[in-house]
Short mmCIF file of C-alpha atoms in Angstrom, two decimals:
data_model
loop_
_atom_site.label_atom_id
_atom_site.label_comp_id
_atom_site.label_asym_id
_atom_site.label_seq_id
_atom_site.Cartn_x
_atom_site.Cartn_y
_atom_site.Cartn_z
CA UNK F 70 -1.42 97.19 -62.27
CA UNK F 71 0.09 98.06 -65.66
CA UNK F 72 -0.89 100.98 -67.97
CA UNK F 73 -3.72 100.44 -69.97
CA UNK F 74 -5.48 98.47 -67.42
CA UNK F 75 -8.65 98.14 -65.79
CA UNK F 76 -8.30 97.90 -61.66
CA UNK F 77 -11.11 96.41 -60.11
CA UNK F 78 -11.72 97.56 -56.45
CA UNK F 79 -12.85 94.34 -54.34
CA UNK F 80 -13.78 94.38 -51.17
CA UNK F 81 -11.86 92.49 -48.83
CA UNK F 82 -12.13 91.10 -44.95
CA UNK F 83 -9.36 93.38 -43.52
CA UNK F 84 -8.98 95.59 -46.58
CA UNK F 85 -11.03 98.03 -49.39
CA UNK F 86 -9.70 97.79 -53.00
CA UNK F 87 -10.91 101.37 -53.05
CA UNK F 88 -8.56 102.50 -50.51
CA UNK F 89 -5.83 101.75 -53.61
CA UNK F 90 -7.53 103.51 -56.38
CA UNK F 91 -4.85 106.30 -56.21
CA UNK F 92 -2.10 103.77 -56.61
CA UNK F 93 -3.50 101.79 -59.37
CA UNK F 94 -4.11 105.34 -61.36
CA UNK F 95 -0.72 106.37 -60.79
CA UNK F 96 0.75 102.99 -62.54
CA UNK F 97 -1.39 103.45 -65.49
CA UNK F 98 -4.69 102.15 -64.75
CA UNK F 99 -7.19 103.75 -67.33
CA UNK F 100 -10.67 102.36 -66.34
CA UNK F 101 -11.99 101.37 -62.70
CA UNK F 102 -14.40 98.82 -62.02
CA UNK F 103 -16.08 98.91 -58.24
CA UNK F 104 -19.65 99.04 -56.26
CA UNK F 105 -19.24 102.23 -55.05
CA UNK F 106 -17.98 105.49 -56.41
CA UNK F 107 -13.88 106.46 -55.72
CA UNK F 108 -13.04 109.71 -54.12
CA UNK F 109 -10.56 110.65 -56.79
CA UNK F 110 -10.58 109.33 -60.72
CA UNK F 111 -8.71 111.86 -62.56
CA UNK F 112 -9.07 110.88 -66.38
CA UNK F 113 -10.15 107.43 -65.91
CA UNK F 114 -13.32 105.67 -67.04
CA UNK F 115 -16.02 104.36 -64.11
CA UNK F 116 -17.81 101.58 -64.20
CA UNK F 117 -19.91 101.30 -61.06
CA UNK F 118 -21.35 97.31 -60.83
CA UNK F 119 -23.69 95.75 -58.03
CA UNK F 120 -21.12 93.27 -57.68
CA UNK F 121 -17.65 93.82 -58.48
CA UNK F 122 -16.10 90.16 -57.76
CA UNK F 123 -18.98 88.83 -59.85
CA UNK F 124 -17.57 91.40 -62.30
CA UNK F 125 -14.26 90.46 -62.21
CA UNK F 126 -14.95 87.01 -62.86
CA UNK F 127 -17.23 87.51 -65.69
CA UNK F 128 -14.16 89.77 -67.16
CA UNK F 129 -11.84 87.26 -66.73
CA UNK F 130 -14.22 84.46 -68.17
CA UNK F 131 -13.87 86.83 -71.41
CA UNK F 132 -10.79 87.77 -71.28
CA UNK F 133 -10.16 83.74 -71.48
CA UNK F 134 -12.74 82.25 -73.17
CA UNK F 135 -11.92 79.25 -73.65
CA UNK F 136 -13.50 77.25 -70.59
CA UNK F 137 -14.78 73.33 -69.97
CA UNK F 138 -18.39 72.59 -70.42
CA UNK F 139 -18.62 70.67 -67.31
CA UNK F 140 -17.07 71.15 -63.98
CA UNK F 141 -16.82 68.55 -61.43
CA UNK F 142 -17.04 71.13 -58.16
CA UNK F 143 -15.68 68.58 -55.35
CA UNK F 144 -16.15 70.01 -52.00
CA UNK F 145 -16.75 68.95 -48.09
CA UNK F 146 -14.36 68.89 -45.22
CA UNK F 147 -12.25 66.10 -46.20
CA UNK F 148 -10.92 63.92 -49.12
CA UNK F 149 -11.27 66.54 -51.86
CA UNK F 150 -8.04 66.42 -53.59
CA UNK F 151 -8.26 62.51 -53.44
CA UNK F 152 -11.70 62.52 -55.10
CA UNK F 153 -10.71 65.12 -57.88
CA UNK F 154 -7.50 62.92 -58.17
CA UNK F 155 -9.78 59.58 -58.78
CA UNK F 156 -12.34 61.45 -60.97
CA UNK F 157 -9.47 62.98 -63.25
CA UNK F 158 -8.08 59.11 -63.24
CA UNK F 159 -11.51 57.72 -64.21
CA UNK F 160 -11.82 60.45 -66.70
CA UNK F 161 -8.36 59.34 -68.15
CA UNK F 162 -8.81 55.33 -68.18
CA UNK F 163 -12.02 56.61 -70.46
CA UNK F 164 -9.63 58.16 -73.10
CA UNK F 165 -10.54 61.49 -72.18
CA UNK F 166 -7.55 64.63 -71.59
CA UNK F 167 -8.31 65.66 -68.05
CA UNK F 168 -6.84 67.54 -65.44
CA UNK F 169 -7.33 68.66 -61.75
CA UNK F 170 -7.06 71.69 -60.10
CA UNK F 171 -6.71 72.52 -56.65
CA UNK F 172 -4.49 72.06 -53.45
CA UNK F 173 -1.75 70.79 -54.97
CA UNK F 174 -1.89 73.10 -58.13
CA UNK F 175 -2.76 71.61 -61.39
CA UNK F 176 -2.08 68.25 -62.19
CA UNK F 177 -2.47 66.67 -65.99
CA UNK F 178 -0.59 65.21 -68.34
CA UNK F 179 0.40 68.11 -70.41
CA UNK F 180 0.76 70.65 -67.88
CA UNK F 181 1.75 70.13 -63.99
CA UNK F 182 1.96 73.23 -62.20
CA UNK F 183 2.12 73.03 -58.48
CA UNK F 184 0.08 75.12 -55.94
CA UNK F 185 -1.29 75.90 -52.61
CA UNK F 186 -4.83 77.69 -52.88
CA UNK F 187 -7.87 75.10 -52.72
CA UNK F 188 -9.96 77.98 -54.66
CA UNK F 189 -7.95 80.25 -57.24
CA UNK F 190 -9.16 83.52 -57.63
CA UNK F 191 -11.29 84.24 -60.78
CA UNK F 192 -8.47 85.55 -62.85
CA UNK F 193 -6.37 82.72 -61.97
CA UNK F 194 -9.07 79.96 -62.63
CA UNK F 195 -9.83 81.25 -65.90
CA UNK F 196 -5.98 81.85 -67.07
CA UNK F 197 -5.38 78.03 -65.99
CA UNK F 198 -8.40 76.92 -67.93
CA UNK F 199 -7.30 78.67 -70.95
CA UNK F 200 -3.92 76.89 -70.82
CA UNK F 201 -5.00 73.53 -69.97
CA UNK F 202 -7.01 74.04 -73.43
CA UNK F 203 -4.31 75.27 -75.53
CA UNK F 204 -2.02 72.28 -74.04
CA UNK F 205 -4.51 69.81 -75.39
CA UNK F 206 -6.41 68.78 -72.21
CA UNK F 207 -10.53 68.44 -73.13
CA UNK F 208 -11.29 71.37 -71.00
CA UNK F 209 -15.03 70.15 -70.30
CA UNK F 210 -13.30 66.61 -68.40
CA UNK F 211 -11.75 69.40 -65.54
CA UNK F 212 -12.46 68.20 -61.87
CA UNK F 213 -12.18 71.02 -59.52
CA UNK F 214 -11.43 71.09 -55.99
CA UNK F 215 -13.22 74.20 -54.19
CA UNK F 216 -14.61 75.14 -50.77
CA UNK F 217 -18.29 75.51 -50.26
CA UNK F 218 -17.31 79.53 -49.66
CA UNK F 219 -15.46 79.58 -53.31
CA UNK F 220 -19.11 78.29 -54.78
CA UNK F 221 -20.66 81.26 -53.52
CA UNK F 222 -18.09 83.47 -54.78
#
């Protein structure tokens, strides 16, 4: 968290972003985002949402605007990188800038950056996005490995 930010409190399996409200204050957090009402805000702004991941990634879908029109979702227990790898080949013998994301990071001809999460979190996604577009790839030709949990998400 840097001053001037906005901390958004997600819920997590073994842990509450609520529980680090304090923390995120203390290194300059000015606004928090979160479902339920912190014990202690001090000066900063609330902003209490239904669904605060939801939240998150519609933030971070502004904050980087710039996002493909289509979205290949690839998903199943097996083969997924290989089928966003063939669809972002396809895509490319058509004449169209293309690019994968997933497993192995993100793989394109402008911009290789290598990985290890199948589904990056909101923030993430959207940054990547953002910089596939401003390296030239046609954002809206973007296969995308996920798991059937990151759909819901």
């Amino acid at each position: 968290v840097a001053p001037g930010a906005v901390f958004f409190a997600l819920a997590g399996a073994k842990d509450d972003g609520l529980r680090h409200v304090a923390d995120a204050l203390a290194r300059g957090a000015v606004a928090i985002v979160a479902e339920r009402r912190p014990d202690a805000l001090g000066d900063a702004a609330f902003v209490q949402v239904p669904d605060a991941r939801a939240a998150l990634s519609q933030a971070a879908s502004r904050f980087y605007p710039e996002r493909p029109a289509t979205i290949a979702a690839v998903t199943g227990t097996s083969g997924k990188t290989s089928v966003a790898a063939f669809v972002r080949q396809i895509w490319a013998r058509l004449g169209l800038e293309a690019a994968s994301l997933g497993t192995i990071g993100v793989v394109s001809a402008p911009l290789t950056v290598y990985g290890s999460l199948t589904t990056p979190d909101p923030v993430t996604l959207h940054k990547t996005l953002s910089e596939l577009a401003q390296a030239g790839v046609e954002v809206r030709t973007v296969p995308r490995i996920c798991t059937t949990s990151g759909i819901t998400l």
